[in-house]
Short mmCIF file of C-alpha atoms in Angstrom, two decimals:
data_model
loop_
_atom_site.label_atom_id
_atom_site.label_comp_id
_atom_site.label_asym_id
_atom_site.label_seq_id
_atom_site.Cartn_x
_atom_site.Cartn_y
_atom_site.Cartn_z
CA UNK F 1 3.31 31.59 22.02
CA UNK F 2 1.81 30.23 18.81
CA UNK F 3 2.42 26.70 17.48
CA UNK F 4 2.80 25.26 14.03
CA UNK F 5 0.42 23.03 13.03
CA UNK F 6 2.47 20.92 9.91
CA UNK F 7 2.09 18.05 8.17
CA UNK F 8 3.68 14.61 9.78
CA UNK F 9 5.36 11.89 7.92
CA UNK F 10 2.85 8.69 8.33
CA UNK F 11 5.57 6.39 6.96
CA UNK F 12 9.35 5.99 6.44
CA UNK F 13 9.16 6.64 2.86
CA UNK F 14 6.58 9.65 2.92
CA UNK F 15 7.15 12.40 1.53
CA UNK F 16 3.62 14.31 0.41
CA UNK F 17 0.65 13.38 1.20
CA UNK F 18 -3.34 15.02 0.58
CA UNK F 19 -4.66 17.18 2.85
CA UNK F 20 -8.33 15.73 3.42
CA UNK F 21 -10.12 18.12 5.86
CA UNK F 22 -10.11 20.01 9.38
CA UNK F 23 -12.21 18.81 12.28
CA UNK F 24 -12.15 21.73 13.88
CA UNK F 25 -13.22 24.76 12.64
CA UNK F 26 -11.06 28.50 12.69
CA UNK F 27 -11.15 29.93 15.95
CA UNK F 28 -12.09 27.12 18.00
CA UNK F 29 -10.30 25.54 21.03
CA UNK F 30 -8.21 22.77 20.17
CA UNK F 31 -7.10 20.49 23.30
CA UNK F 32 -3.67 18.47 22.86
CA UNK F 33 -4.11 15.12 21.82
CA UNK F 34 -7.61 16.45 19.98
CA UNK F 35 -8.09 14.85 16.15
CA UNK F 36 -7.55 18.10 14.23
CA UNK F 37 -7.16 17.34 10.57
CA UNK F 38 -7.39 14.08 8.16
CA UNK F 39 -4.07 13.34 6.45
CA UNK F 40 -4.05 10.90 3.72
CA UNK F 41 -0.71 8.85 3.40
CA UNK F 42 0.57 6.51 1.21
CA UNK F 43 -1.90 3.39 1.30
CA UNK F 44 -4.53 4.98 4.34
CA UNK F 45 -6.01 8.20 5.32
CA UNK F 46 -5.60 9.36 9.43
CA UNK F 47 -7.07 11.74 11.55
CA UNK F 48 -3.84 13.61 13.03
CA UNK F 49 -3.94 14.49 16.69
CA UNK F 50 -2.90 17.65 17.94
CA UNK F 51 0.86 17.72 19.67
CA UNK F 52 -0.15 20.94 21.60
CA UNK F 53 -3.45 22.98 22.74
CA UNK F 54 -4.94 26.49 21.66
CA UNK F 55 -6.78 28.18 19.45
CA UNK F 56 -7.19 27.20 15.91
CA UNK F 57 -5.92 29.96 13.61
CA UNK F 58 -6.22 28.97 9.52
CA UNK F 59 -4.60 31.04 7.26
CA UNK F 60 -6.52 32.07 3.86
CA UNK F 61 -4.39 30.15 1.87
CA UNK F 62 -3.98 26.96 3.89
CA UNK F 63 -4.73 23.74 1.89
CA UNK F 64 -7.95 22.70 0.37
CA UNK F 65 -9.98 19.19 0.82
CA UNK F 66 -7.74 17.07 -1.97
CA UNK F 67 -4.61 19.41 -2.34
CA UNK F 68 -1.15 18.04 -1.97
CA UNK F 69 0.74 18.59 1.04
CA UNK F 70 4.82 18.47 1.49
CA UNK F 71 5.74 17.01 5.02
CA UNK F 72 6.43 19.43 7.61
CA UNK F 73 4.47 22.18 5.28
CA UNK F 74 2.66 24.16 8.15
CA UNK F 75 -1.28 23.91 7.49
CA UNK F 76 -2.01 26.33 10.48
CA UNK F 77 -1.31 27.77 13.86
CA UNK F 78 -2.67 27.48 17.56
CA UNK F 79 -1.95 30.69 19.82
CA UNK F 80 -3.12 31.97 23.00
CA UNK F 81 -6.61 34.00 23.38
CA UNK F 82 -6.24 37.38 21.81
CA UNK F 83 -2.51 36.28 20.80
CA UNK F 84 -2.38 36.97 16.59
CA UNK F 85 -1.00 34.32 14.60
CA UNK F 86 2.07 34.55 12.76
CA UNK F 87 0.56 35.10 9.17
CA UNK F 88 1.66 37.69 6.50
CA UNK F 89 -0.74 40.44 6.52
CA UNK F 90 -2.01 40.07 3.17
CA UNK F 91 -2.74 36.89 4.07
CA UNK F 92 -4.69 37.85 7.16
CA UNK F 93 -7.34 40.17 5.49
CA UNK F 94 -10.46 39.23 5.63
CA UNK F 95 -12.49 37.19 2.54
CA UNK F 96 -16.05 36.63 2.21
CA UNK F 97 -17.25 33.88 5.00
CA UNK F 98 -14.53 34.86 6.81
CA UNK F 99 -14.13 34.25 10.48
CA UNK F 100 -15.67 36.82 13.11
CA UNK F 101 -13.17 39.40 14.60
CA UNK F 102 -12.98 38.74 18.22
CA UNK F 103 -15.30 40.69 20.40
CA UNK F 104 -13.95 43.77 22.23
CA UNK F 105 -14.19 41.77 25.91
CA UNK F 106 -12.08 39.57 23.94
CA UNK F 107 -14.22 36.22 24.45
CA UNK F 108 -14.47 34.17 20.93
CA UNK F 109 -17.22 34.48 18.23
CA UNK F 110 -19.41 31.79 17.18
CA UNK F 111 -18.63 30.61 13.96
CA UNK F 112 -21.65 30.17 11.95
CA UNK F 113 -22.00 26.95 9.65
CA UNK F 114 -21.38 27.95 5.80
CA UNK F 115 -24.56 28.62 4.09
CA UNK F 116 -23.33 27.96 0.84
CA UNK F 117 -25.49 24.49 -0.23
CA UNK F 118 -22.05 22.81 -1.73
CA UNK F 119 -19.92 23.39 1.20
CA UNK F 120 -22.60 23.28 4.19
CA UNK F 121 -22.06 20.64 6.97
CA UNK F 122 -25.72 19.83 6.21
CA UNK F 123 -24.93 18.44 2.84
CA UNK F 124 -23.66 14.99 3.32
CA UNK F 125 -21.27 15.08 0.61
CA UNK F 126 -19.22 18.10 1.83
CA UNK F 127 -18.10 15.91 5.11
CA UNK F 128 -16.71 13.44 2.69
CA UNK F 129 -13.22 12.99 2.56
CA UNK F 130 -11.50 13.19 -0.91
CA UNK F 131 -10.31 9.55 -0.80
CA UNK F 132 -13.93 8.38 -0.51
CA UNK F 133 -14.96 10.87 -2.89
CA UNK F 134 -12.29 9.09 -5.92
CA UNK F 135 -13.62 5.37 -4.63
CA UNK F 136 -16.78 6.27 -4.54
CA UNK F 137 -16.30 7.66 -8.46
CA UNK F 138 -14.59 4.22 -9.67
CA UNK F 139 -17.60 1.97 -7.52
CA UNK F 140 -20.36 4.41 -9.05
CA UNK F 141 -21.57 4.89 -5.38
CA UNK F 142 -23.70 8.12 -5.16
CA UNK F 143 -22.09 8.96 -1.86
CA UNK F 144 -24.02 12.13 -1.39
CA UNK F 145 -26.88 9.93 0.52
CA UNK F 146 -23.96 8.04 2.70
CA UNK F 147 -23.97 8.07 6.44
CA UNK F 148 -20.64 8.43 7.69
CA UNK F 149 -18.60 6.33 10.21
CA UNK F 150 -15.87 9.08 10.84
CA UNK F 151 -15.01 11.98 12.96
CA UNK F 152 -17.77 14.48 12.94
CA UNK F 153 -19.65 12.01 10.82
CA UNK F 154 -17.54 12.25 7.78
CA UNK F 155 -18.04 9.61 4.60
CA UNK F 156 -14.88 7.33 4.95
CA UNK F 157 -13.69 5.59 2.10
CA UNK F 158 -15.20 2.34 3.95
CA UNK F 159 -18.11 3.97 3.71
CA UNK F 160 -18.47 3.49 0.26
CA UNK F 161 -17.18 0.22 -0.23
CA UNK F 162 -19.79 -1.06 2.11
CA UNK F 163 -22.53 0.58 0.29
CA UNK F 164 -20.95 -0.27 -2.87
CA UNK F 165 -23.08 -2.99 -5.24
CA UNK F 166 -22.26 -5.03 -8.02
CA UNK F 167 -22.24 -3.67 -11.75
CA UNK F 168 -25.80 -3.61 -13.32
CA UNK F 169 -25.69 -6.05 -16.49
CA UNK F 170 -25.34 -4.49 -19.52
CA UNK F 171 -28.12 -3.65 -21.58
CA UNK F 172 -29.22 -5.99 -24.69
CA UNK F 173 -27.94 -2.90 -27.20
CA UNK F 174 -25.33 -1.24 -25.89
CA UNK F 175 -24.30 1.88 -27.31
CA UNK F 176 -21.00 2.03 -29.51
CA UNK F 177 -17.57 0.36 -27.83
CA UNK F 178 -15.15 3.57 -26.92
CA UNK F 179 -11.33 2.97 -28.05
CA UNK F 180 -10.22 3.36 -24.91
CA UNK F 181 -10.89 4.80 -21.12
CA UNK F 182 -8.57 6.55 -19.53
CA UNK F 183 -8.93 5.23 -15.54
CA UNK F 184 -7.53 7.63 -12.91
CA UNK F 185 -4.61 6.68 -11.07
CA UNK F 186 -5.17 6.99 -7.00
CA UNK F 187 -2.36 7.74 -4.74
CA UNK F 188 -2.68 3.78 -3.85
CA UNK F 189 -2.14 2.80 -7.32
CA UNK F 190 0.85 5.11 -7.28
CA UNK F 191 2.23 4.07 -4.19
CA UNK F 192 2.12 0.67 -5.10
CA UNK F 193 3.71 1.41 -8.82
CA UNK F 194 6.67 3.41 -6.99
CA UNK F 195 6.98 0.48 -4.46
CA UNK F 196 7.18 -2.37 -6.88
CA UNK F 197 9.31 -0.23 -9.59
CA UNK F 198 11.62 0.07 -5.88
CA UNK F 199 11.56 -3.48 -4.95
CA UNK F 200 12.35 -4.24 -8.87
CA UNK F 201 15.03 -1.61 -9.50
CA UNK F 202 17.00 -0.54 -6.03
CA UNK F 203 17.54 -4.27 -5.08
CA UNK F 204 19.79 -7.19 -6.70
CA UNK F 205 16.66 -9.39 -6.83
CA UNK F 206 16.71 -13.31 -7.07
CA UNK F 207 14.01 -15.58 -6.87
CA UNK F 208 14.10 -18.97 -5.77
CA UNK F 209 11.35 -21.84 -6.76
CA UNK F 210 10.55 -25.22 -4.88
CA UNK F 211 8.28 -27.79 -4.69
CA UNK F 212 6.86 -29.34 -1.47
CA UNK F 213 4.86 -32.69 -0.61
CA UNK F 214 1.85 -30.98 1.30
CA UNK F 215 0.12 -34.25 1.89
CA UNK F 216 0.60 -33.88 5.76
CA UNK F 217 -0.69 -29.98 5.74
CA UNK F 218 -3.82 -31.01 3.94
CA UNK F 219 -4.57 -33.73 6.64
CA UNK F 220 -3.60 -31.22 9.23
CA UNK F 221 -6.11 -28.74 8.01
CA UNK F 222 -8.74 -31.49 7.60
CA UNK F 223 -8.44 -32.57 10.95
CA UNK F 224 -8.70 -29.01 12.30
CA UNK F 225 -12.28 -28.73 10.10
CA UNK F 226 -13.29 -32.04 11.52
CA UNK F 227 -12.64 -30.98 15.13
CA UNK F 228 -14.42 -27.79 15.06
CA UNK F 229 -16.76 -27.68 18.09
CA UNK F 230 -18.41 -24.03 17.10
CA UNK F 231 -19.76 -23.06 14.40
CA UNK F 232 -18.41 -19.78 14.76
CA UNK F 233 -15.00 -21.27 15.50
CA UNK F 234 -11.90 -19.79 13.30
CA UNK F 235 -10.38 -23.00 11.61
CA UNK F 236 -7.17 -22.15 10.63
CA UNK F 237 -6.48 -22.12 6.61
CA UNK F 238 -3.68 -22.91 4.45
CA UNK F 239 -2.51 -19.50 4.42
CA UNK F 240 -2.91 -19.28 8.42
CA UNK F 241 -0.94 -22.56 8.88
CA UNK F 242 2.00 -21.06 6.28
CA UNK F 243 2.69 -18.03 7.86
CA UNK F 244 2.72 -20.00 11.59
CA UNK F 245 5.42 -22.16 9.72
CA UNK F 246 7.14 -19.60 7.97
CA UNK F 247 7.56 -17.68 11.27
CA UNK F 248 9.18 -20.76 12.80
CA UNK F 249 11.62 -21.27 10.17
CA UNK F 250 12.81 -17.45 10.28
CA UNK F 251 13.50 -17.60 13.51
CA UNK F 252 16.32 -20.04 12.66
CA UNK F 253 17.44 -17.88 9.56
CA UNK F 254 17.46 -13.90 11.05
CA UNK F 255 18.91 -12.88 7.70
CA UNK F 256 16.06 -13.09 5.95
CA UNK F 257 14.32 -10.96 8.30
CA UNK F 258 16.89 -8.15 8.12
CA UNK F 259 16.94 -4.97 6.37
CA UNK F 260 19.81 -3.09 4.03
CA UNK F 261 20.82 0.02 5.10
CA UNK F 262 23.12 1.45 2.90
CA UNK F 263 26.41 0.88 4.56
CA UNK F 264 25.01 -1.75 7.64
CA UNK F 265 22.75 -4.57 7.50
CA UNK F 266 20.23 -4.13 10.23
CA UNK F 267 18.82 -7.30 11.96
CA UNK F 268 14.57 -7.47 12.82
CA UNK F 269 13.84 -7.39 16.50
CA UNK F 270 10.54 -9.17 16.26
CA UNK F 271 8.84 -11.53 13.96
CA UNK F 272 6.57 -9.19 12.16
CA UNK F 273 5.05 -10.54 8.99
CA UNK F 274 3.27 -8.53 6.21
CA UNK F 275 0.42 -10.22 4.70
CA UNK F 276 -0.71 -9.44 1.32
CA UNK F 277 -3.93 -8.59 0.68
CA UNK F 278 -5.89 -8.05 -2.49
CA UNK F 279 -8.67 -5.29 -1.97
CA UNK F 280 -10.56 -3.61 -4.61
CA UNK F 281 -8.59 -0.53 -4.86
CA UNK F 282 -5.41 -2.38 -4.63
CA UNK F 283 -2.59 -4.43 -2.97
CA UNK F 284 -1.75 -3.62 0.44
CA UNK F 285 0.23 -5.74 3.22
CA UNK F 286 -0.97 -5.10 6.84
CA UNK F 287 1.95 -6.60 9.16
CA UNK F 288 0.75 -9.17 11.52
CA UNK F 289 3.21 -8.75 14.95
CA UNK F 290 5.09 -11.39 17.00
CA UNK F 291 3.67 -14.25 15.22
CA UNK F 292 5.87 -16.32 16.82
CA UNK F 293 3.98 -15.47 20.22
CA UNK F 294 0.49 -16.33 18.84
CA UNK F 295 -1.18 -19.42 19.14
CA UNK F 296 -2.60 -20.52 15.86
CA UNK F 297 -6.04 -19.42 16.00
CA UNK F 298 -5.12 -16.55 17.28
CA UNK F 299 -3.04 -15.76 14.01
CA UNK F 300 -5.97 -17.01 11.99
CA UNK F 301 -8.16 -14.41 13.77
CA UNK F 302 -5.27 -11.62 13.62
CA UNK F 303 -5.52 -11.99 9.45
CA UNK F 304 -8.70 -11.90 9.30
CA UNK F 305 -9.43 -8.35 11.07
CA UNK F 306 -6.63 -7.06 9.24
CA UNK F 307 -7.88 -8.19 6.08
CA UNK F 308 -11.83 -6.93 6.61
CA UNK F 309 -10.00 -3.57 7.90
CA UNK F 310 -7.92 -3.43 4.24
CA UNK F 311 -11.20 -4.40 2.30
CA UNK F 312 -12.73 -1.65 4.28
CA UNK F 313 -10.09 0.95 3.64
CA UNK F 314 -9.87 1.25 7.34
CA UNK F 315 -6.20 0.26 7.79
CA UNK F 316 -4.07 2.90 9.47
CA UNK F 317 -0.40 3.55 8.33
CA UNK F 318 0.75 2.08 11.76
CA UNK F 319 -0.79 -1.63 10.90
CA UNK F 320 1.44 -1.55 7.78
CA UNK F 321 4.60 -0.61 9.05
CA UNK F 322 7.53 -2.73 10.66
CA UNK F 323 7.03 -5.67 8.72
CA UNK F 324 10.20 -7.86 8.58
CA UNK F 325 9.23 -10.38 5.68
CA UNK F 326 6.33 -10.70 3.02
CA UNK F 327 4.36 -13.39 2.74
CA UNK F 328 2.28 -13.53 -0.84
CA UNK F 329 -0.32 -16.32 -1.63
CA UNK F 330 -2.09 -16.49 -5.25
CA UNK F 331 -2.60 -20.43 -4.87
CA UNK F 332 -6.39 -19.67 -4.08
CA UNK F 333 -6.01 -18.12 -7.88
CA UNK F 334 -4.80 -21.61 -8.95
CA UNK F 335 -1.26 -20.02 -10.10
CA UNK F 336 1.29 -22.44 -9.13
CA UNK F 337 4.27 -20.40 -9.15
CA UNK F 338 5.67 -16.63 -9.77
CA UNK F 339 8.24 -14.25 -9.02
CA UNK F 340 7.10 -12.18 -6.31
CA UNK F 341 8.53 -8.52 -5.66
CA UNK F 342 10.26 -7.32 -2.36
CA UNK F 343 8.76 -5.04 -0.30
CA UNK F 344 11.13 -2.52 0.67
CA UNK F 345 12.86 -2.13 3.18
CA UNK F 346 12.63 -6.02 3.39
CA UNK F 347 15.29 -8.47 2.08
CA UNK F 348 12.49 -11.45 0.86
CA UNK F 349 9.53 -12.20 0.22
CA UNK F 350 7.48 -15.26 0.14
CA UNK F 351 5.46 -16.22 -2.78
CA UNK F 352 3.33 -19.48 -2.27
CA UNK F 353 1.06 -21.74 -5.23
CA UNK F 354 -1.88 -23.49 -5.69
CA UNK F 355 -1.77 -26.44 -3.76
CA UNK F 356 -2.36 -29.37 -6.33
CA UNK F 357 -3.05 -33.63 -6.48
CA UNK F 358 -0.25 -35.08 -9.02
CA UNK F 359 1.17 -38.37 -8.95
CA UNK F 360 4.17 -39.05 -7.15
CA UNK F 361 7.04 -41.42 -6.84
CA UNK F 362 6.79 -42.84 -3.15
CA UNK F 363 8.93 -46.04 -2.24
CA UNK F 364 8.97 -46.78 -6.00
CA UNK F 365 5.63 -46.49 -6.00
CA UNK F 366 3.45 -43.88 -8.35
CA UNK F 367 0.83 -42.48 -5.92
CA UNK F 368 -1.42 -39.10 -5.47
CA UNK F 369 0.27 -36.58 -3.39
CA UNK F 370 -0.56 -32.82 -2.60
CA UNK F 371 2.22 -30.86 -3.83
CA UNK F 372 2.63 -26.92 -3.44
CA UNK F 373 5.13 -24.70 -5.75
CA UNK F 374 7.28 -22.20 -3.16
CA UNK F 375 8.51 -18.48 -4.58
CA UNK F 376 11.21 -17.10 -2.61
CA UNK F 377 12.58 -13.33 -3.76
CA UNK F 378 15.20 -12.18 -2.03
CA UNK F 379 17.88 -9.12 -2.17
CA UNK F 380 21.26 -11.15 -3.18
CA UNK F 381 22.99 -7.43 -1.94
CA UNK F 382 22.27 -8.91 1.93
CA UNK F 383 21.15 -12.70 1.06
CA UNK F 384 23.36 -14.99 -0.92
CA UNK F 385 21.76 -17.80 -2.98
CA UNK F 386 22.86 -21.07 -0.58
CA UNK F 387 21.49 -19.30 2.07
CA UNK F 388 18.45 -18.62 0.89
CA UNK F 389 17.73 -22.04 -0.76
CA UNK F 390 18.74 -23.74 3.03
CA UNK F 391 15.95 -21.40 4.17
CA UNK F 392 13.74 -22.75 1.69
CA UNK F 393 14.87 -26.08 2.22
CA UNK F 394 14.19 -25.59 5.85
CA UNK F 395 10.77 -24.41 5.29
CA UNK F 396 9.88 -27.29 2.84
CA UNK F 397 10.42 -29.13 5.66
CA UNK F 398 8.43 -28.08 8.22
CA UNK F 399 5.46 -27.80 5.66
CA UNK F 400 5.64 -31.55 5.33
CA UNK F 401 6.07 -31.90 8.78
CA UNK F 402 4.08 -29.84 10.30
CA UNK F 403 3.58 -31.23 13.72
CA UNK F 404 6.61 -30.40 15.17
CA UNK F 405 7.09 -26.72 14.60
CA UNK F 406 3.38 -25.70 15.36
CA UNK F 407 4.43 -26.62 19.36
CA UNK F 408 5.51 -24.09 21.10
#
């Protein structure tokens, strides 16, 4: 019997995607579990696997490299040898560089490579996929002379990010200023525009500021520096020692982990944090799992691969899915405090400031602390405001203390 191939849904809110290419070819054997096409979602691009085995069968007017694709939209089919597949029969005639007939001992043709010089598998550029095709446009990588990482040596969007350099300084006399450029909008930028409109619009969002003596986190991270024995050692930072903390103080307030489902409110199994991430072609959050069962430096080395795997575009859809709570850090930008947006289906999000020497009151005494501005969103629909200011209270806590809820 033949199969459907159709288009999956890479993440809970999914519903199109962009059809990037086949990796197999009409005709040719597919075996379950087989990559068979490239799928881009909403923040990645994925080589889907095939759920059953048989022979490839594309119909004429199955979707081109860049086209949009509804999920469960069926791309293609995989039958049985000498089995036809289920296509209208205008739809089946033949077009030029169209696929062999089987042969009359009913074995399978060889399928010759395209000839054509734009579409040939000898041209590098044709194996790229479309996503690396837009970021290659925006970097002004010529990504027709890129070797490819991917299946069947395709030109990934990591790719051209890697081979991308920095902007050539402009020329003594430039030419006349243009009124304006029009910029393109990629699906991430769209995804994350339809996101934060989401996390802005469909929630009852409140957002919570509060300051924090991080004298004791400083000397914490300066005594991890000072006892680094490798140089190759991870020494945990000040966004590695927040989320440890953060996890810690969730655990005692589950609500803020939870999710709003219409008519229940669904409690997190598992401390799961997202982790933004600022990458050149835009925000993404890669979840970081069971934090609470990592040592430190093995959170510090967790972040780090996820966030050379978002610079790279490499991220899949799975590594930024099932986070239970946000964690957002623009001190290293020197902003001290802002109103962070929740990441749906999540009930808060963390924003956390510069940390900052000002003079503080101490004993009656005017001395120089490190202090550090905390920005706590939250949906007020499943969170009320005391709440949410004990959790913050709580956390304040543990940042100027850190000792005690780093061990275990």
């Amino acid at each position: 019997m033949a199969y459907e191939v159709v288009v999956p849904r890479l993440g809970w809110s999914m519903d199109e995607g962009t059809f990037g290419e086949w990796l197999k070819r009409d005709g040719e054997f597919v075996d379950k579990g087989q990559a068979l096409f490239v799928l881009e979602g909403e923040k990645s691009a994925q080589d889907i696997e095939s759920f059953d085995a048989g022979i490839l069968r594309i119909p004429p007017e199955a979707p081109q490299p860049g086209d949009t694709v509804k999920v469960g939209q069926v791309l293609a089919f995989l039958v049985e040898k000498d089995e036809a597949a289920p296509i209208s029969a205008a739809a089946a005639k033949p077009q030029a560089a169209a696929t062999p007939e089987p042969k009359q001992d009913g074995s399978e043709p060889c399928v010759a490579a395209d000839t054509d010089s734009k579409t040939s598998r000898s041209d590098p550029g044709a194996n790229a996929s479309p996503r690396a095709r837009r970021r290659a446009e925006e970097l002004g990588v010529d990504w027709t002379n890129l070797g490819g990482t991917g299946s069947t040596g395709r030109i990934r969007e990591r790719d051209v990010v890697a081979a991308a350099k920095p902007p050539a300084a402009p020329s003594a006399s430039p030419g006349p200023r243009k009124s304006s450029q029009p910029l393109a909008m990629s699906r991430l930028r769209q995804t994350i525009a339809a996101r934060m409109m989401a996390g802005a619009h469909e929630t009852a969002p409140v957002t919570l500021t509060m300051p924090c003596d991080a004298t004791n986190l400083v000397s914490l991270r300066q005594q991890f520096q000072a006892a680094r024995r490798e140089t190759d050692e991870i020494v945990p930072n000040y966004n590695d020692l927040i989320v440890k903390l953060t996890a810690a103080v969730l655990d005692k307030h589950p609500l803020l982990t939870a999710r709003w489902a219409e008519r229940e409110i669904v409690l997190a199994i598992g401390l799961h944090i997202s982790v933004a991430v600022d990458t050149e072609a835009g925000l993404v959050a890669p979840v970081v799992r069971d934090v609470d069962h990592l040592t430190l430096r093995e959170l510090a080395a967790e972040i780090r691969r996820l966030a050379a795997r978002a610079n790279s575009g490499a991220l899949t859809d799975a590594e930024m899915q099932g986070g239970v709570f946000t964690i957002t850090n623009l001190g290293m930008l020197g902003v001290a405090a802002f109103t962070p947006i929740i990441n749906l289906p999540q009930v808060a999000i963390l924003g956390v400031g510069a940390i900052v020497r000002e003079p503080a009151v101490v004993d009656d005494k005017i001395v120089i602390r490190d202090k550090l501005t905390l920005s706590l969103t939250f949906d007020h629909r499943v969170v009320d405001g005391a709440p949410a200011a004990r959790f913050l209270a709580d956390l304040r806590q543990a940042i100027e203390q850190p000792g005690p809820s780093l061990v275990p």
